[in-house]
Coordinates of C-alpha atoms and ligand atoms in Angstrom, one line a residue:
M25 CA -34.2 1.5 -16.4
K26 CA -35.2 -2.2 -17.3
N27 CA -37.2 -3.8 -14.6
N28 CA -34.7 -6.6 -14.3
T29 CA -31.8 -4.3 -13.7
K30 CA -30.3 -4.4 -10.3
T31 CA -27.7 -1.6 -9.9
R32 CA -26.3 -2.3 -6.5
F33 CA -24.0 -5.3 -6.2
T34 CA -22.6 -6.6 -3.0
S35 CA -19.5 -8.3 -4.5
A36 CA -17.2 -8.2 -7.6
F37 CA -18.6 -11.7 -8.3
E38 CA -22.2 -10.4 -8.5
E39 CA -21.1 -7.5 -10.7
D40 CA -19.0 -9.5 -13.1
I41 CA -21.6 -12.3 -13.5
Y42 CA -24.3 -9.6 -14.2
S43 CA -22.2 -7.8 -16.7
G44 CA -21.0 -10.9 -18.4
L45 CA -24.4 -12.5 -18.9
T46 CA -26.0 -9.2 -20.0
S47 CA -23.3 -8.6 -22.6
Y48 CA -23.3 -9.9 -26.3
P49 CA -21.6 -12.2 -26.8
K50 CA -21.9 -13.6 -23.3
H51 CA -18.8 -14.1 -21.2
L52 CA -17.8 -15.2 -17.6
S53 CA -14.3 -14.9 -16.1
S54 CA -12.3 -18.1 -15.6
K55 CA -11.2 -16.7 -12.2
Y56 CA -14.7 -17.8 -11.0
F57 CA -13.9 -21.5 -11.7
Y58 CA -12.0 -21.7 -8.5
D59 CA -13.8 -22.5 -5.2
K60 CA -13.2 -25.5 -3.1
K61 CA -14.7 -27.8 -5.8
G62 CA -13.0 -25.9 -8.6
D63 CA -9.6 -26.2 -6.9
K64 CA -10.1 -29.9 -6.6
L65 CA -11.2 -30.3 -10.3
F66 CA -8.0 -28.3 -11.3
Q67 CA -5.9 -30.7 -9.3
D68 CA -7.6 -33.5 -11.2
I69 CA -6.9 -31.7 -14.5
M70 CA -3.2 -31.5 -13.6
N71 CA -3.2 -35.4 -13.2
L72 CA -4.9 -36.0 -16.6
P73 CA -2.6 -37.7 -19.2
E74 CA -3.7 -35.1 -21.9
Y75 CA -2.8 -32.0 -19.6
Y76 CA 0.9 -32.1 -20.5
L77 CA 1.6 -28.7 -18.9
T78 CA 2.2 -29.9 -15.3
N79 CA 4.5 -32.8 -16.2
C80 CA 6.6 -30.7 -18.6
E81 CA 7.2 -28.0 -16.1
Y82 CA 8.0 -30.7 -13.4
N83 CA 10.5 -32.2 -15.8
I84 CA 12.0 -28.8 -16.5
L85 CA 12.5 -28.2 -12.8
A86 CA 13.8 -31.7 -12.1
T87 CA 16.2 -31.7 -15.0
N88 CA 17.6 -28.2 -14.3
T89 CA 17.3 -28.0 -10.6
Q90 CA 21.0 -27.0 -9.9
E91 CA 21.2 -24.4 -12.7
I92 CA 17.9 -22.8 -11.7
A93 CA 18.7 -22.8 -8.0
D94 CA 22.2 -21.3 -8.7
A95 CA 20.5 -18.5 -10.7
F96 CA 18.2 -17.8 -7.7
T97 CA 20.9 -17.5 -5.1
G98 CA 22.2 -14.2 -4.1
S99 CA 25.4 -13.3 -2.3
N100 CA 23.4 -12.4 0.8
G101 CA 20.7 -15.0 0.6
F102 CA 17.4 -14.3 -1.0
D103 CA 13.6 -14.3 -0.5
L104 CA 11.7 -16.7 -2.8
I105 CA 8.1 -15.2 -3.4
E106 CA 5.8 -17.6 -5.2
L107 CA 2.6 -16.1 -6.7
G108 CA -0.2 -18.8 -6.7
A109 CA 1.7 -21.5 -4.9
G110 CA -1.1 -24.3 -5.1
D111 CA 0.1 -27.6 -3.6
G112 CA 3.8 -26.7 -4.3
K113 CA 4.6 -30.1 -5.9
K114 CA 6.8 -28.6 -8.5
T115 CA 8.3 -25.9 -6.2
K116 CA 9.3 -28.5 -3.7
L117 CA 11.9 -29.8 -6.1
L118 CA 13.7 -26.4 -5.8
L119 CA 13.0 -26.0 -2.1
R120 CA 14.5 -29.4 -1.3
Y121 CA 17.6 -28.7 -3.3
L122 CA 18.1 -25.3 -1.7
T123 CA 17.5 -26.5 1.8
D124 CA 19.8 -29.6 1.3
K125 CA 22.5 -27.2 0.2
K126 CA 21.8 -25.1 3.3
I127 CA 21.3 -22.0 1.2
D128 CA 20.0 -19.0 3.2
F129 CA 16.5 -18.1 1.9
D130 CA 12.9 -17.6 3.1
Y131 CA 10.0 -19.0 1.1
L132 CA 7.0 -16.7 0.8
P133 CA 4.1 -18.4 -0.8
V134 CA 1.3 -16.0 -1.9
D135 CA -2.3 -17.2 -2.4
I136 CA -5.8 -15.7 -2.0
S137 CA -6.8 -18.8 -0.2
Q138 CA -5.8 -19.2 3.5
N139 CA -6.9 -22.8 3.3
A140 CA -4.4 -23.5 0.4
L141 CA -1.6 -21.7 2.3
D142 CA -2.4 -23.6 5.6
E143 CA -2.2 -27.0 3.7
L144 CA 1.0 -26.1 2.0
E145 CA 2.7 -25.0 5.2
E146 CA 1.6 -28.1 7.0
S147 CA 3.1 -30.3 4.2
L148 CA 6.3 -28.3 4.1
K149 CA 6.7 -28.6 7.9
K150 CA 6.7 -32.4 7.5
E151 CA 8.7 -32.7 4.4
L152 CA 11.2 -29.8 4.8
P153 CA 11.3 -29.0 8.5
S154 CA 14.3 -26.7 8.3
L155 CA 12.7 -24.4 5.7
S156 CA 11.6 -20.9 6.7
V157 CA 8.0 -20.4 5.3
K158 CA 6.3 -17.1 5.5
P159 CA 2.9 -17.5 4.0
Q160 CA 1.3 -14.3 2.5
Q161 CA -2.5 -14.4 2.2
G162 CA -3.9 -11.9 -0.4
T163 CA -4.3 -11.0 -4.0
Y164 CA -1.1 -11.0 -6.1
F165 CA -1.4 -7.2 -6.7
K166 CA -1.8 -6.2 -3.0
T167 CA 0.9 -8.6 -1.9
L168 CA 3.3 -7.4 -4.6
G169 CA 2.8 -3.8 -3.4
R170 CA 3.6 -4.9 0.1
L171 CA 6.6 -6.9 -0.8
S172 CA 8.2 -4.2 -2.9
D173 CA 9.5 -2.8 0.4
Y174 CA 11.2 -6.1 1.0
N175 CA 14.6 -4.8 -0.1
S176 CA 17.2 -6.0 2.3
R177 CA 18.3 -8.8 -0.1
K178 CA 17.6 -10.3 -3.5
K179 CA 14.0 -11.2 -4.3
V180 CA 13.1 -14.0 -6.7
I181 CA 9.5 -14.0 -7.9
L182 CA 8.1 -17.3 -9.1
V183 CA 5.0 -17.8 -11.2
L184 CA 4.6 -21.4 -12.4
G185 CA 1.9 -23.3 -14.3
S186 CA 1.5 -20.8 -17.3
N187 CA -1.0 -18.9 -15.1
I188 CA -0.2 -15.8 -17.2
G189 CA -2.0 -17.7 -20.1
N190 CA -5.3 -17.0 -18.6
L191 CA -4.9 -13.3 -19.2
L192 CA -5.3 -11.3 -22.4
H193 CA -2.0 -9.8 -23.6
K194 CA -2.9 -6.4 -22.4
D195 CA -3.7 -7.8 -18.8
A196 CA -0.6 -10.0 -19.0
I197 CA 1.5 -6.8 -19.6
D198 CA -0.2 -5.1 -16.7
F199 CA 0.6 -8.1 -14.5
L200 CA 4.2 -8.1 -15.6
K201 CA 4.5 -4.4 -15.0
Q202 CA 3.2 -4.8 -11.5
I203 CA 5.9 -7.4 -10.9
Q204 CA 8.6 -5.2 -12.5
E205 CA 7.6 -2.3 -10.2
A206 CA 8.1 -4.5 -7.2
M207 CA 11.5 -5.6 -8.4
S208 CA 14.8 -4.1 -7.4
P209 CA 17.7 -4.1 -10.0
D210 CA 19.2 -7.4 -8.8
D211 CA 15.8 -9.2 -8.4
M212 CA 14.6 -11.7 -10.9
L213 CA 11.4 -13.3 -12.2
F214 CA 11.1 -16.9 -13.0
M215 CA 7.9 -17.7 -15.0
G216 CA 6.3 -20.6 -17.0
F217 CA 4.8 -20.2 -20.4
D218 CA 3.1 -23.0 -22.4
Q219 CA 4.3 -23.0 -25.9
K220 CA 2.7 -23.1 -29.3
K221 CA 2.7 -26.7 -30.6
N222 CA 0.6 -29.1 -32.7
P223 CA -3.0 -27.7 -32.3
Q224 CA -4.3 -31.2 -31.8
T225 CA -2.2 -31.6 -28.6
I226 CA -3.5 -28.4 -27.3
L227 CA -7.1 -29.2 -28.1
D228 CA -6.7 -32.6 -26.4
A229 CA -5.3 -31.0 -23.3
Y230 CA -8.5 -28.9 -22.9
N231 CA -11.0 -31.6 -24.0
D232 CA -10.4 -34.7 -22.0
P233 CA -12.7 -37.6 -22.6
T234 CA -13.4 -38.1 -18.9
G235 CA -15.1 -34.7 -18.7
V236 CA -13.1 -33.2 -15.9
T237 CA -12.4 -30.1 -17.9
E238 CA -16.0 -29.8 -18.8
A239 CA -17.0 -30.1 -15.1
F240 CA -14.3 -27.4 -14.3
N241 CA -15.7 -25.0 -16.8
K242 CA -19.3 -25.6 -15.6
N243 CA -18.2 -25.0 -12.0
V244 CA -18.8 -21.2 -12.7
L245 CA -22.6 -22.1 -13.4
E246 CA -22.7 -24.2 -10.3
R247 CA -21.4 -21.2 -8.3
I248 CA -24.0 -18.9 -9.8
N249 CA -26.7 -21.5 -8.8
S250 CA -25.5 -21.9 -5.2
E251 CA -24.1 -18.5 -4.4
L252 CA -26.6 -16.3 -6.4
D253 CA -29.7 -18.6 -6.3
G254 CA -29.6 -19.3 -10.0
N255 CA -31.2 -22.2 -11.9
F256 CA -28.8 -23.0 -14.6
D257 CA -29.5 -26.6 -15.9
L258 CA -26.0 -27.9 -16.3
E259 CA -27.0 -30.7 -18.6
S260 CA -28.3 -28.2 -21.2
F261 CA -24.9 -26.7 -21.7
F262 CA -21.7 -28.4 -23.1
H263 CA -18.1 -27.5 -23.1
W264 CA -16.5 -26.4 -26.4
E265 CA -12.7 -25.8 -27.0
T266 CA -11.1 -23.9 -29.9
Y267 CA -7.5 -23.1 -30.7
N268 CA -6.3 -20.5 -33.1
P269 CA -2.8 -21.4 -34.3
E270 CA -2.2 -17.9 -35.7
T271 CA -2.8 -16.1 -32.4
G272 CA -1.9 -19.1 -30.1
T273 CA -5.2 -18.6 -28.2
A274 CA -7.1 -21.6 -26.8
K275 CA -10.6 -20.5 -25.8
S276 CA -13.2 -22.4 -23.7
F277 CA -16.9 -21.8 -24.2
L278 CA -20.1 -23.3 -22.7
I279 CA -22.8 -23.7 -25.4
S280 CA -26.5 -23.8 -24.7
K281 CA -28.0 -26.9 -26.4
E282 CA -31.5 -25.2 -26.6
K283 CA -33.4 -21.9 -26.4
Q284 CA -34.0 -21.4 -22.7
K285 CA -34.3 -18.9 -20.0
V286 CA -32.2 -18.8 -16.8
T287 CA -33.3 -17.0 -13.6
I288 CA -30.7 -15.6 -11.1
N289 CA -32.7 -14.4 -8.2
N290 CA -30.0 -12.6 -6.2
L291 CA -29.2 -10.4 -9.3
A292 CA -33.0 -10.1 -10.2
L293 CA -32.0 -11.2 -13.6
K294 CA -33.5 -13.4 -16.2
V295 CA -31.1 -14.5 -19.0
N296 CA -32.3 -15.7 -22.4
F297 CA -30.3 -18.1 -24.4
E298 CA -30.8 -18.9 -28.0
A299 CA -30.1 -22.5 -29.1
W300 CA -26.3 -22.8 -29.7
E301 CA -25.6 -19.5 -28.0
S302 CA -22.1 -19.4 -26.4
I303 CA -20.7 -18.1 -23.1
H304 CA -17.0 -17.5 -23.4
T305 CA -15.4 -18.6 -20.1
E306 CA -11.6 -18.9 -20.5
I307 CA -8.5 -18.1 -22.6
S308 CA -5.3 -20.3 -22.3
Q309 CA -2.7 -18.4 -24.3
K310 CA 0.2 -20.3 -26.0
Y311 CA 3.5 -18.6 -26.5
D312 CA 6.7 -18.6 -28.5
D313 CA 9.9 -16.7 -27.7
M314 CA 9.0 -13.7 -29.8
I315 CA 5.7 -13.1 -28.0
V316 CA 7.3 -13.6 -24.6
E317 CA 10.1 -11.2 -25.5
W318 CA 7.5 -8.6 -26.7
L319 CA 5.5 -8.9 -23.4
A320 CA 8.6 -8.5 -21.4
S321 CA 9.7 -5.4 -23.3
Q322 CA 6.3 -3.9 -22.9
A323 CA 6.7 -4.3 -19.2
E324 CA 10.3 -3.0 -19.1
L325 CA 11.7 -6.5 -18.5
K326 CA 14.2 -8.5 -20.5
V327 CA 14.6 -12.3 -20.9
T328 CA 18.1 -13.4 -19.7
D329 CA 17.7 -17.2 -19.8
S330 CA 15.1 -19.9 -20.5
F331 CA 14.7 -23.7 -19.9
A332 CA 12.6 -26.0 -22.1
D333 CA 11.4 -29.7 -21.8
E334 CA 12.8 -32.1 -24.4
K335 CA 9.7 -31.6 -26.8
D336 CA 9.7 -27.8 -26.4
F337 CA 6.2 -28.0 -25.3
Y338 CA 6.7 -25.7 -22.3
K339 CA 9.3 -23.1 -21.2
N340 CA 10.4 -21.3 -18.1
Y341 CA 12.0 -17.9 -18.5
I342 CA 14.2 -15.8 -16.3
F343 CA 13.4 -12.1 -16.5
R344 CA 15.3 -9.2 -15.1
K345 CA 14.6 -5.4 -15.1
K346 CA 15.6 -3.7 -18.4
Ligands
LIG1 C1 -4.5 -22.3 -14.5 N1 -4.4 -22.3 -16.0 C2 -3.2 -22.0 -16.4 C3 -5.1 -23.6 -16.6 C4 -4.9 -23.5 -18.2 O1 -4.2 -24.3 -18.7 O2 -5.4 -22.5 -18.7 C5 -6.5 -23.7 -16.3 C6 -7.2 -24.8 -17.0 N2 -8.3 -24.6 -17.7 C7 -8.6 -25.8 -18.3 N3 -7.7 -26.7 -18.0 C8 -6.8 -26.1 -17.2

């Protein structure tokens, strides 16, 4: 056993950081971008002019509110389950329409963060006081398992923001399968997928000149410093984005500007970096109809409708069980 090897970890975070930084090439998961600071940085990203995804999806929901809401509505009312609800800005378009029309439904936002759910519930109480909100704290997978017993009426599962794009295809299929297994025959899934487009537009969305995306990417290093007693010098790394138009995969990296050694005390780990060595931190997959239909079929789902913005930058698809 190497003398810097610690075999017992006290959290998945510790284990994943250890394995990512001792692999070649090095990698860290983008799920670790998100803590209080990372959540705020992601909010800032969604307000960047270059980050077109949020506006496109907002426009799709604003332009097609009635048609989408009609597709949601069941004869006996329905339960609207949103995975990764965030601040709910886009969802509120639909919620407002449905409550104005006095349609019978409950809104079940699912999030890992109780804090995010409390804030959302608070704002909904003020803006839509008649809405029935039933927040569900937990991971998507655990909550989906629990909600599969929710069978007294139609379920509509909502996943916005092209969140699926942060998963490799095989993990995206697993995610869709988990959803499919929680669905009854009449249920539907409504999900956003960022589309393939001019590669420059995509690179610009993940390379803003103000450096918010860079700070977001480096937040994983900050978390290692503060939570695992590490000594990453953030200035000696920079953010690098690539986009492969053939596969539709945008990738984020952190690149070491110099040869250096980083110590992570809580993992009893010393990590050596060569000059220009990379840490792969995120994928943001871009799609077209063919890929989405393939993913769906692998998960025993089928696409029954879709909505696009005027430039075809982004699409929301409706899926049902095959
Ligand atoms: C949350 N996710 C879909 C975002 C994306 O576009 O991949 C996260 C993000 N990373 C950099 N900018 C935004």
